[in-house]
mmCIF file of C-alpha atoms and ligand atoms in Angstrom:
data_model
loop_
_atom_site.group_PDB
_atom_site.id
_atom_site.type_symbol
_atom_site.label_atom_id
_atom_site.label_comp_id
_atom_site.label_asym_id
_atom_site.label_seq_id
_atom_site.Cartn_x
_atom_site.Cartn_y
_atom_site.Cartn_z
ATOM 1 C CA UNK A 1 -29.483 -23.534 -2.060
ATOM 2 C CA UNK A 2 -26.758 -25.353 -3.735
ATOM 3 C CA UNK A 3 -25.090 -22.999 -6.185
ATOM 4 C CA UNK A 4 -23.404 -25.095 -9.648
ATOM 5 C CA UNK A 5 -19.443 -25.535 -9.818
ATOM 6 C CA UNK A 6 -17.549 -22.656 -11.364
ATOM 7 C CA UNK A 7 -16.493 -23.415 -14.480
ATOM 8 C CA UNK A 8 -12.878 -21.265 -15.723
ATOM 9 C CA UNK A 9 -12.356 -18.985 -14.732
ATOM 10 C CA UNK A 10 -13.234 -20.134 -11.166
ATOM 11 C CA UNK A 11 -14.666 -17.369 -8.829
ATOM 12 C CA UNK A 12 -11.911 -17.174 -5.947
ATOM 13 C CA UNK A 13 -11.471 -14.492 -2.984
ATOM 14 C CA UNK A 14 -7.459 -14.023 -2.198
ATOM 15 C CA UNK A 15 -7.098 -13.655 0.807
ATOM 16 C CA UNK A 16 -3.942 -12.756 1.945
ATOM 17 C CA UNK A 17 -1.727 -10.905 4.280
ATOM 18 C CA UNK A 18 1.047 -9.270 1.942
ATOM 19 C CA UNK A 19 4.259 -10.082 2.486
ATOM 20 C CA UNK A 20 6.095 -10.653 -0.176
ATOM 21 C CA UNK A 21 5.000 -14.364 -1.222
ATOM 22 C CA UNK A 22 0.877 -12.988 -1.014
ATOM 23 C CA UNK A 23 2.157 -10.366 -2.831
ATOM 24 C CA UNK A 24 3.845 -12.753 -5.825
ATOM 25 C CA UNK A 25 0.469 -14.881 -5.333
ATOM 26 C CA UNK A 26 -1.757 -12.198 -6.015
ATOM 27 C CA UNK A 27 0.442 -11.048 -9.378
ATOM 28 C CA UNK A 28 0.166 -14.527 -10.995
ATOM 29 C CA UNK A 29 -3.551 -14.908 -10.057
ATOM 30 C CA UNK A 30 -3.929 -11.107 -11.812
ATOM 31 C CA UNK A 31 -2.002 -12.506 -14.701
ATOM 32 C CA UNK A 32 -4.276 -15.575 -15.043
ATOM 33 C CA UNK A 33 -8.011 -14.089 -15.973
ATOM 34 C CA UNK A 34 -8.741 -17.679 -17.579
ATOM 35 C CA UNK A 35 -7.619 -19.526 -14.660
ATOM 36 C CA UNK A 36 -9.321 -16.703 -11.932
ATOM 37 C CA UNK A 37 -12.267 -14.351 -11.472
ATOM 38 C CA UNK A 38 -10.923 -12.356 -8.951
ATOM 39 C CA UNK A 39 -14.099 -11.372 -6.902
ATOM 40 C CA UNK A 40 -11.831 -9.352 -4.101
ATOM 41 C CA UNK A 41 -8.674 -9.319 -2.303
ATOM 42 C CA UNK A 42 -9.605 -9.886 1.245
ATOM 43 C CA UNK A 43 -6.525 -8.396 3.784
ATOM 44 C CA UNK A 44 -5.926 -9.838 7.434
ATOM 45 C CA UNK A 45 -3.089 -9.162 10.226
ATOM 46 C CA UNK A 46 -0.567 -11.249 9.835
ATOM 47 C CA UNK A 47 3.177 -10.772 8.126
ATOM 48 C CA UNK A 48 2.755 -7.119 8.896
ATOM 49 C CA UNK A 49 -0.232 -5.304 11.477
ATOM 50 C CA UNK A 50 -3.416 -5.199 9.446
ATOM 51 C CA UNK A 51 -3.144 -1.172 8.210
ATOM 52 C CA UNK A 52 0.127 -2.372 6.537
ATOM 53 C CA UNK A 53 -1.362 -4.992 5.070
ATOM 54 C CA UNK A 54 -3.807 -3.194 3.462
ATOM 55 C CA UNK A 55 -1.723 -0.756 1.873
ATOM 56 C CA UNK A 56 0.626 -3.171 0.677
ATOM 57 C CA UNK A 57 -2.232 -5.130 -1.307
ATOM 58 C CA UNK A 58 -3.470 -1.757 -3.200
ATOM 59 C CA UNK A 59 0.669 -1.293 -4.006
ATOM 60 C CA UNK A 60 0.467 -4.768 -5.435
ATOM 61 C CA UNK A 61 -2.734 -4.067 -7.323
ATOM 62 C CA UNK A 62 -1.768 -0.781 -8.449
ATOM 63 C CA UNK A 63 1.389 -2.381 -9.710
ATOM 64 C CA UNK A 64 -0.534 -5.268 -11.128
ATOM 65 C CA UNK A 65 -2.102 -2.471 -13.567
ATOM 66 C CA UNK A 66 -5.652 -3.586 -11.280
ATOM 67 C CA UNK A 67 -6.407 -0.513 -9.466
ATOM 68 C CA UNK A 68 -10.292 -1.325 -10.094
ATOM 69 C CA UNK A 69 -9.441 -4.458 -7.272
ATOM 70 C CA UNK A 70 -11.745 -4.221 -4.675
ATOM 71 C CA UNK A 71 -10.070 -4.897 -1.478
ATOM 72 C CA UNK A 72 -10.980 -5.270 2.158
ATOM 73 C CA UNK A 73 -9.522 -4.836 5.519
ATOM 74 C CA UNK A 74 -10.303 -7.688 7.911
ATOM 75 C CA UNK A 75 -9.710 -8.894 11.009
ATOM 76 C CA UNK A 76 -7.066 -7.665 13.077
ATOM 77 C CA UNK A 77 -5.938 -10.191 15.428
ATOM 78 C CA UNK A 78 -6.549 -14.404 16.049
ATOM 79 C CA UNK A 79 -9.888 -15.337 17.008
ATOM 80 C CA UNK A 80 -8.631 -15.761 20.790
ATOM 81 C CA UNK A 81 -5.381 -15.805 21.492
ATOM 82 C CA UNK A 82 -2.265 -12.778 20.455
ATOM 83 C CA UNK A 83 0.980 -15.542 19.474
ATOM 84 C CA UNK A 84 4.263 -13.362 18.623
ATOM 85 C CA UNK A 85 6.248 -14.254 15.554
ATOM 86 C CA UNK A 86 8.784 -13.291 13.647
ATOM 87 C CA UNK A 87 8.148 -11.277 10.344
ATOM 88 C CA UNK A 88 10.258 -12.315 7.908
ATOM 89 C CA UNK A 89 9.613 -9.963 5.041
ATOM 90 C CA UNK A 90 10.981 -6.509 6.303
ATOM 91 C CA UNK A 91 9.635 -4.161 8.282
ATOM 92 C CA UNK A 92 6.913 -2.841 5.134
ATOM 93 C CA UNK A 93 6.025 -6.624 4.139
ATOM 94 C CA UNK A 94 7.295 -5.857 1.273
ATOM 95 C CA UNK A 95 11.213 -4.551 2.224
ATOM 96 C CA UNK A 96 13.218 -4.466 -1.555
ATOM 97 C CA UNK A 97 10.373 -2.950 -3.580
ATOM 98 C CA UNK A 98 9.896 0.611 -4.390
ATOM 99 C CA UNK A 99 6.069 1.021 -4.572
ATOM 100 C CA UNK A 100 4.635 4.278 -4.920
ATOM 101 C CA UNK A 101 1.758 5.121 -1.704
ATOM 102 C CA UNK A 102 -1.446 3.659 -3.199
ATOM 103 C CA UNK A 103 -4.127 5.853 -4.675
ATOM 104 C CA UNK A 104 -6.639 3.113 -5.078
ATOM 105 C CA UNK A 105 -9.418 2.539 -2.110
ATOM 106 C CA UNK A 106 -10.041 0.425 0.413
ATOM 107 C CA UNK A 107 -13.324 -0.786 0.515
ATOM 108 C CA UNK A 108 -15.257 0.241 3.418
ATOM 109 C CA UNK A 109 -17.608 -3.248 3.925
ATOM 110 C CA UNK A 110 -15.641 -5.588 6.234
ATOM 111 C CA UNK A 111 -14.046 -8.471 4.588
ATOM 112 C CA UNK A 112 -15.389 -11.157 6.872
ATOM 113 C CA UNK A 113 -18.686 -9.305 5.427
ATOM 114 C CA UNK A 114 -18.042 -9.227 1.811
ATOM 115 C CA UNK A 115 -16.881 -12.825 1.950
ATOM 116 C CA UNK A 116 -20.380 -13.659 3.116
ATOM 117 C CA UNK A 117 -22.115 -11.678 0.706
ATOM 118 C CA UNK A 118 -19.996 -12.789 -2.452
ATOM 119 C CA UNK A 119 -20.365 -16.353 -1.526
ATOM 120 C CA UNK A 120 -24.084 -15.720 -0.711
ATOM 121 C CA UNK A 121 -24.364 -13.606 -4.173
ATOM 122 C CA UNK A 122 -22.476 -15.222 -6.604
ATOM 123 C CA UNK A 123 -23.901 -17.387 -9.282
ATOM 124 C CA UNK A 124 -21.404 -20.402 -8.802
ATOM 125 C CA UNK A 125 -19.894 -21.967 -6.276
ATOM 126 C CA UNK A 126 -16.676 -19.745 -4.919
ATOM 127 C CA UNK A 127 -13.072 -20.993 -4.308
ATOM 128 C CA UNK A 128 -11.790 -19.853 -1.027
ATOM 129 C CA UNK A 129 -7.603 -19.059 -1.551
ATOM 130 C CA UNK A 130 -6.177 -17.997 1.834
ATOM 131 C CA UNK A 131 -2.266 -17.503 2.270
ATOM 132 C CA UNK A 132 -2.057 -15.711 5.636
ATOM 133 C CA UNK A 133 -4.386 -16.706 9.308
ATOM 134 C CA UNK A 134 -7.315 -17.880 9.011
ATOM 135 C CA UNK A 135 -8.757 -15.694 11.016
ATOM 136 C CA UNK A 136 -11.479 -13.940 7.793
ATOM 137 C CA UNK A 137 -12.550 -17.079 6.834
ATOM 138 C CA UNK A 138 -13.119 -19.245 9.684
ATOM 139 C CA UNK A 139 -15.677 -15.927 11.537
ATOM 140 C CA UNK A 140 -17.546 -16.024 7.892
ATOM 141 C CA UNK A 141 -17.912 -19.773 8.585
ATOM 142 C CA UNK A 142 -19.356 -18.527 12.093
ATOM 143 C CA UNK A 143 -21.166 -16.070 10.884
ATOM 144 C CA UNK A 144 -22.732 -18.025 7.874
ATOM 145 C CA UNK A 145 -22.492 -21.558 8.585
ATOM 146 C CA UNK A 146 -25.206 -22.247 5.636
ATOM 147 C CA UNK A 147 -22.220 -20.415 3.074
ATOM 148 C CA UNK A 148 -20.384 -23.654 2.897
ATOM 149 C CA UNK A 149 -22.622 -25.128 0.235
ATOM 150 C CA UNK A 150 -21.432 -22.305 -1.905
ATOM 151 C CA UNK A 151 -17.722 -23.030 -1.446
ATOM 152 C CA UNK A 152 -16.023 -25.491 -4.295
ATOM 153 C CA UNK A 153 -12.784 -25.563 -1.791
ATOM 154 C CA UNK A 154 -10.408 -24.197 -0.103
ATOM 155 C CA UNK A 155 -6.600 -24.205 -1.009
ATOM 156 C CA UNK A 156 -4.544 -22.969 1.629
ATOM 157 C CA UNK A 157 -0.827 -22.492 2.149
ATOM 158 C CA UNK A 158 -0.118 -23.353 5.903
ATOM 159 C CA UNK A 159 0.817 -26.435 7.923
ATOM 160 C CA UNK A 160 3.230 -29.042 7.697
ATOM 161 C CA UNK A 161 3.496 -32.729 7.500
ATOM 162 C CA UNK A 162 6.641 -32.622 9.422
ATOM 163 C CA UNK A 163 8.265 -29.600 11.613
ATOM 164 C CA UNK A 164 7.444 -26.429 11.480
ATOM 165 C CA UNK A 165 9.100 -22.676 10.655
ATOM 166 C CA UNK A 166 7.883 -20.543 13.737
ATOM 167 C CA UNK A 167 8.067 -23.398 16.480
ATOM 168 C CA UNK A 168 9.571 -26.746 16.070
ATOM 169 C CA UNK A 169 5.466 -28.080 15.748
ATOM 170 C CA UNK A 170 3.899 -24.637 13.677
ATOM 171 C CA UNK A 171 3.992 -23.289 10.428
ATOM 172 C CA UNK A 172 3.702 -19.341 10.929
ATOM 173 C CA UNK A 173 -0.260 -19.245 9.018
ATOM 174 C CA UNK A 174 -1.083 -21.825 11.883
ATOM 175 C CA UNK A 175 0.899 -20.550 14.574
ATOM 176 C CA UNK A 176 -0.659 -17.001 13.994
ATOM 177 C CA UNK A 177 -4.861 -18.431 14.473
ATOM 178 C CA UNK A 178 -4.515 -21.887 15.746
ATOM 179 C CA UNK A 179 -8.348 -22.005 16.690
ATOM 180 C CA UNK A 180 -8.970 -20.564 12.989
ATOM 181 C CA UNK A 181 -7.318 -23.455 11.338
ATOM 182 C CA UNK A 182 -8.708 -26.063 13.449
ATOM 183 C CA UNK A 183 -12.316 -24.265 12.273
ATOM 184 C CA UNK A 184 -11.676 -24.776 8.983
ATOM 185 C CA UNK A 185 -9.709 -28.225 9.084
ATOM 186 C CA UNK A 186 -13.173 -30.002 10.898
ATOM 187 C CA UNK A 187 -15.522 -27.651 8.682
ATOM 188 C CA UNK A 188 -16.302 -30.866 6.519
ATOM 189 C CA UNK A 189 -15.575 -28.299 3.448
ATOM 190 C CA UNK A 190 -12.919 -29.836 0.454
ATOM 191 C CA UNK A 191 -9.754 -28.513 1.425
ATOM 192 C CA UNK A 192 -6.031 -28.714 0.381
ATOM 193 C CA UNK A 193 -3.156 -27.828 2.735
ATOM 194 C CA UNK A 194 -0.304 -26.737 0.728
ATOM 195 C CA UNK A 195 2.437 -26.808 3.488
ATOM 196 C CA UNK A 196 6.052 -26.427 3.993
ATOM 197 C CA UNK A 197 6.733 -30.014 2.824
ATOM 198 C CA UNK A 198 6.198 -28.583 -0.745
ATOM 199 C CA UNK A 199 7.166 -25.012 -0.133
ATOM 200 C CA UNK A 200 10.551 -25.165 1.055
ATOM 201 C CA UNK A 201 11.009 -26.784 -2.231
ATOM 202 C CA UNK A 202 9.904 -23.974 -4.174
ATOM 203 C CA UNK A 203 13.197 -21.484 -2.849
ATOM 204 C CA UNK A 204 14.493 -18.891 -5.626
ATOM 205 C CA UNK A 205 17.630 -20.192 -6.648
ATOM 206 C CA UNK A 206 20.214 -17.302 -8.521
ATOM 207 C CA UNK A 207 19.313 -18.576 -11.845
ATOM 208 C CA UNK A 208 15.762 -18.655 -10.907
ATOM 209 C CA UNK A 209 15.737 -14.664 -9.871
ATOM 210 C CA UNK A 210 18.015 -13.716 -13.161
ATOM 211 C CA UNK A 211 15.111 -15.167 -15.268
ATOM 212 C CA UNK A 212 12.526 -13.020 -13.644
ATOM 213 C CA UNK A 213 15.029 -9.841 -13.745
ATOM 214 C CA UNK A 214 15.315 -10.970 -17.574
ATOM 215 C CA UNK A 215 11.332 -10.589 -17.737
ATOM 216 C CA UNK A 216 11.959 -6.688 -17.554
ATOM 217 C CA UNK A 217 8.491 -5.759 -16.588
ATOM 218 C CA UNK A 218 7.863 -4.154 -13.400
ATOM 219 C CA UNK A 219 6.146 -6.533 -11.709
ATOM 220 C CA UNK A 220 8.815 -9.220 -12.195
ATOM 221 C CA UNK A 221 11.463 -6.805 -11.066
ATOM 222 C CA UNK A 222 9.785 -6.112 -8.233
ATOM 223 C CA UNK A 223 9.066 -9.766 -7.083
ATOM 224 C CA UNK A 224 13.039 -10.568 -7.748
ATOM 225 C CA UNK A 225 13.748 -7.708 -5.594
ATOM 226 C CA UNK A 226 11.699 -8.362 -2.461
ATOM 227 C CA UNK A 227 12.763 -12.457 -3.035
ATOM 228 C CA UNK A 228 16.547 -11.262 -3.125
ATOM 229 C CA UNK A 229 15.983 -8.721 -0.197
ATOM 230 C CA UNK A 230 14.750 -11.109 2.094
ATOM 231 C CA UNK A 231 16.767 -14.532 1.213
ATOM 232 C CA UNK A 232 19.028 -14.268 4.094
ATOM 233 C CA UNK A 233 16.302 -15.675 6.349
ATOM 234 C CA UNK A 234 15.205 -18.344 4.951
ATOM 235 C CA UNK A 235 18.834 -19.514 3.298
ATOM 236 C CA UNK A 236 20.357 -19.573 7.363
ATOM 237 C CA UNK A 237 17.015 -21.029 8.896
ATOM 238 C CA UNK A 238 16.039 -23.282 6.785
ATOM 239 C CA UNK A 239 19.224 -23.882 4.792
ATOM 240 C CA UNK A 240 17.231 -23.302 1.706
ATOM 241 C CA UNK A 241 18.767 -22.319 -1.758
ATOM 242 C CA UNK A 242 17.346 -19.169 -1.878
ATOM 243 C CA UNK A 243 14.505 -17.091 -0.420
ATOM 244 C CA UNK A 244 10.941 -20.127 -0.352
ATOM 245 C CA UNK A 245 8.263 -18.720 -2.268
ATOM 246 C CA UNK A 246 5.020 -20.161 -0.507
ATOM 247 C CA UNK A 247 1.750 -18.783 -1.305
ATOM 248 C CA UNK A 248 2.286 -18.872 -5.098
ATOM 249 C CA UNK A 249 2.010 -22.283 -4.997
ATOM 250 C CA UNK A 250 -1.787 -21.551 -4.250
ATOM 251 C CA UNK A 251 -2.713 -20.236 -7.305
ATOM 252 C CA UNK A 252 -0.189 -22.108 -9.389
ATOM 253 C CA UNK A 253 -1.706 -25.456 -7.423
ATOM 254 C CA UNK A 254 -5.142 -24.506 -8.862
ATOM 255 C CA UNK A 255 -3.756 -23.712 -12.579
ATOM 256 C CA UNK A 256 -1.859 -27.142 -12.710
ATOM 257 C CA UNK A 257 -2.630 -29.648 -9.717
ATOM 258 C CA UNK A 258 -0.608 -31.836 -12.178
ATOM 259 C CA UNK A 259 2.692 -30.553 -11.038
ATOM 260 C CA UNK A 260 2.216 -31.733 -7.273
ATOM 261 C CA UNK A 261 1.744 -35.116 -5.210
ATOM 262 C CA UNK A 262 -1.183 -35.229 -3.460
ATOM 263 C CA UNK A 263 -2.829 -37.898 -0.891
ATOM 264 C CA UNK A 264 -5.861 -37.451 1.266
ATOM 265 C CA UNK A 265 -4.817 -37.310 4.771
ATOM 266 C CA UNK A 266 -6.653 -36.748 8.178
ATOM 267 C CA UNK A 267 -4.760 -33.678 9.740
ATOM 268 C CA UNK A 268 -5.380 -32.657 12.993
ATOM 269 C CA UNK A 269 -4.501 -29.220 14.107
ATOM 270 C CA UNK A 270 -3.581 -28.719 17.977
ATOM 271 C CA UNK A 271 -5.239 -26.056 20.022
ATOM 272 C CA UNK A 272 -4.329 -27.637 23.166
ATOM 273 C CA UNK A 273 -0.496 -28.225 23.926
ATOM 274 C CA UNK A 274 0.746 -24.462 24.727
ATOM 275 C CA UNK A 275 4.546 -25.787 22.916
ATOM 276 C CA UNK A 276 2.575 -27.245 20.185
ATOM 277 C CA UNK A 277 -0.126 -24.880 19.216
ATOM 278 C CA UNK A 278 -1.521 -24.638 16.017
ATOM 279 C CA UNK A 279 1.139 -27.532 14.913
ATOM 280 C CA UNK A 280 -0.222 -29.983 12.076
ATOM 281 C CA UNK A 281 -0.881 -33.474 12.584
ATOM 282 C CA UNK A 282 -1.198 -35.427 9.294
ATOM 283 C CA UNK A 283 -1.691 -39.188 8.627
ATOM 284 C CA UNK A 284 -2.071 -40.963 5.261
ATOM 285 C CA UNK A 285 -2.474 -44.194 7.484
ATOM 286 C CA UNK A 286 -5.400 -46.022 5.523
ATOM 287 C CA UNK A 287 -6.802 -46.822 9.134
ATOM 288 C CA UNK A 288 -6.873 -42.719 9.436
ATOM 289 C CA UNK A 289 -7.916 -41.569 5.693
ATOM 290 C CA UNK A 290 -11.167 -43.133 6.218
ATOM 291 C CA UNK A 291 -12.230 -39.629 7.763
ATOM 292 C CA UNK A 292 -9.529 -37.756 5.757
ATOM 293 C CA UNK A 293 -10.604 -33.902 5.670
ATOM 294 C CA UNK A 294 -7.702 -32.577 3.492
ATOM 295 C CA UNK A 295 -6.161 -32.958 0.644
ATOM 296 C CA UNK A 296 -2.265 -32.817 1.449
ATOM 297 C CA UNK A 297 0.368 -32.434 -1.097
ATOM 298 C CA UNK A 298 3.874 -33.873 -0.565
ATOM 299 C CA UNK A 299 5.997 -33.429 -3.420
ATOM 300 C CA UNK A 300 5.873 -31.064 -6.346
ATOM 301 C CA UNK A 301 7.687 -30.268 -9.349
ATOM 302 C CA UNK A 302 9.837 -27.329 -8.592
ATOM 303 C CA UNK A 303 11.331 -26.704 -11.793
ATOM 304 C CA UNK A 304 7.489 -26.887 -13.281
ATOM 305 C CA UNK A 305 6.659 -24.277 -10.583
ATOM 306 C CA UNK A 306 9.252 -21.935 -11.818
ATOM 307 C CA UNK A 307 7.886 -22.015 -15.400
ATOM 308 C CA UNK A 308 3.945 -21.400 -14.478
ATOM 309 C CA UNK A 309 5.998 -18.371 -12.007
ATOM 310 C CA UNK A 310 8.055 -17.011 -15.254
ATOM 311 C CA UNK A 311 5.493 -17.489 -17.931
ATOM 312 C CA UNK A 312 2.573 -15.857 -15.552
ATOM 313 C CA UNK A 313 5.239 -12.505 -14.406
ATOM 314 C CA UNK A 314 6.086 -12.794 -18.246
ATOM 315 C CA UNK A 315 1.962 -11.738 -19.048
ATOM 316 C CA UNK A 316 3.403 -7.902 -17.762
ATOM 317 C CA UNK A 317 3.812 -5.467 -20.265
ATOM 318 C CA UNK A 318 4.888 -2.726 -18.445
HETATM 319 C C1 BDR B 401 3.684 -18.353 5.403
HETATM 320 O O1 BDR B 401 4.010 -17.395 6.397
HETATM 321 C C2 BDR B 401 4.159 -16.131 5.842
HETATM 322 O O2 BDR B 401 5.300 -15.520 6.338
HETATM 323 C C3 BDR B 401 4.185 -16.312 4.341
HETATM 324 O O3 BDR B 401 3.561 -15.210 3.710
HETATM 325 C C4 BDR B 401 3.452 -17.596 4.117
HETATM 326 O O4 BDR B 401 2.072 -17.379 3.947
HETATM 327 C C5 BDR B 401 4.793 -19.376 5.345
HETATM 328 O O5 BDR B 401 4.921 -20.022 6.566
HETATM 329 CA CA1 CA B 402 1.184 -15.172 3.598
#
């Protein structure tokens, strides 16, 4: 049955492969209890093999002050095929911090399990956040079609409406599960592709980093550390101004839609070219939007991004 809208905080699942953007996702979403009822942190390969993954989430947790998070280790690998790309967060996912080994557990239910369950179980409807593969969230949609009536959305970062970062067609949350994406892109659900069109906009300028260093809590420190630490690869691939901070602009999308432009678009994700898989096809062609299934935004307000970033890393007292 039908479950009634959240009303704020919104029930969301993160779910995330950490890497340092999931990672500086996950701290603003912490920061934001009247914007987010965290239900769990949800982990799947992705910037780092799966066991990393999950130990980097409990470091983030644990530095978030959360180590109460409940957290689950998910799938391993795409739903069918094994694509190779490059990592480009360090060899730890999180190369520039200096975490302490977490103490905090891993839940032992699977996450494609508990994402069932806590959509089945809780009162409202839930909002799905994903910032790494697909790969969780389109085998719960498998496993338990008749969930979807309990999902508000889903707000993703992945995709593109023009080239991609791992091949010239594929963002590297596509590339990784094209069949996953294409699940959830024709699942009929409400969902919002926050791709690179926006997120190369959102790159951590000099000034940007001293602000957060100027924070002087430990998560802020942290985050302007791994940013700084891993700049080079996005400053000589991209020619960006600084290191792009994607999945942030999940949660910060959901605390102020305000401060992006969004159209509804039909995208179309490709499972079938072998040059082009899991590349993004996105028209706001009226003739197209008739079907649209996404929500796709195009610009955003980067300087207004920086702000929620600052003010949200700012909530850390320690
Ligand atoms: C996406 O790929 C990962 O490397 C980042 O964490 C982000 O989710 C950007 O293409
Ligand atoms: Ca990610």
């Amino acid at each position: 049955m039908k479950k009634p809208t959240a009303t704020l905080p919104r029930a969301v699942i993160m779910d995330c492969d950490p890497g340092n953007d999931d990672a500086i996702a996950l701290l603003l979403a912490i920061a934001s209890p009247e914007d987010f009822n965290i239900l769990g942190v949800t982990c799947v390969g992705g910037n780092v093999p799966l066991e990393q993954v999950c130990i980097n989430a409990r470091q983030i947790c644990e530095l978030a002050g959360r180590p109460d998070m409940p957290i689950y280790s998910g799938c391993t690998k795409a739903l069918i095929q094994e694509p190779k790309a490059d990592n480009s967060h360090g060899f730890s996912g999180l190369d520039g911090t200096n975490l302490p080994a977490p103490k905090m557990p891993l839940q032992e239910e699977h996450a494609v399990t508990f994402i069932v369950k806590a959509i089945k179980n809780h009162p409202t409807k839930v909002t799905l956040c994903p910032t790494g593969p697909l790969t969780n969230i389109a085998m719960a949609l498998r496993i338990a079609p008749e969930i979807k009536e309990n999902i508000e959305e889903i707000v993703l970062m992945g995709g593109s409406i023009t080239s991609g970062n791992i091949t010239a067609a594929a963002e590297f949350n596509m590339y990784l599960d094209p069949h996953a994406a294409f699940i959830i892109f024709t699942s009929g659900l409400k969902v919002t592709m926050l791709g690179l069109d926006v997120t190369h906009k959102i790159a951590a300028s000099p000034k940007q980093l001293a602000k957060m260093r100027a924070l002087n809590n430990n998560p802020a420190l942290q985050s302007a550390n791994m940013l700084e630490k891993t700049q080079d690869f996005d400053m000589h691939n991209f020619g960006t101004s600084g290191r792009v901070v994607h999945d942030p602009c999940v949660p910060i999308y959901l605390i102020k839609p305000e401060l992006f432009k969004t159209k509804k678009a039909k995208v179309l994700v490709d499972i079938f070219h072998p040059d082009h898989m899991g590349g993004t096809i996105v028209s706001f062609h009226k003739k197209h939007t008739k079907d649209a299934n996404a929500y796709v935004p195009y610009d955003v307000d980067h300087e207004g991004v920086f702000d929620i970033m600052i003010e949200r890393l700012g909530r850390y007292t320690k």
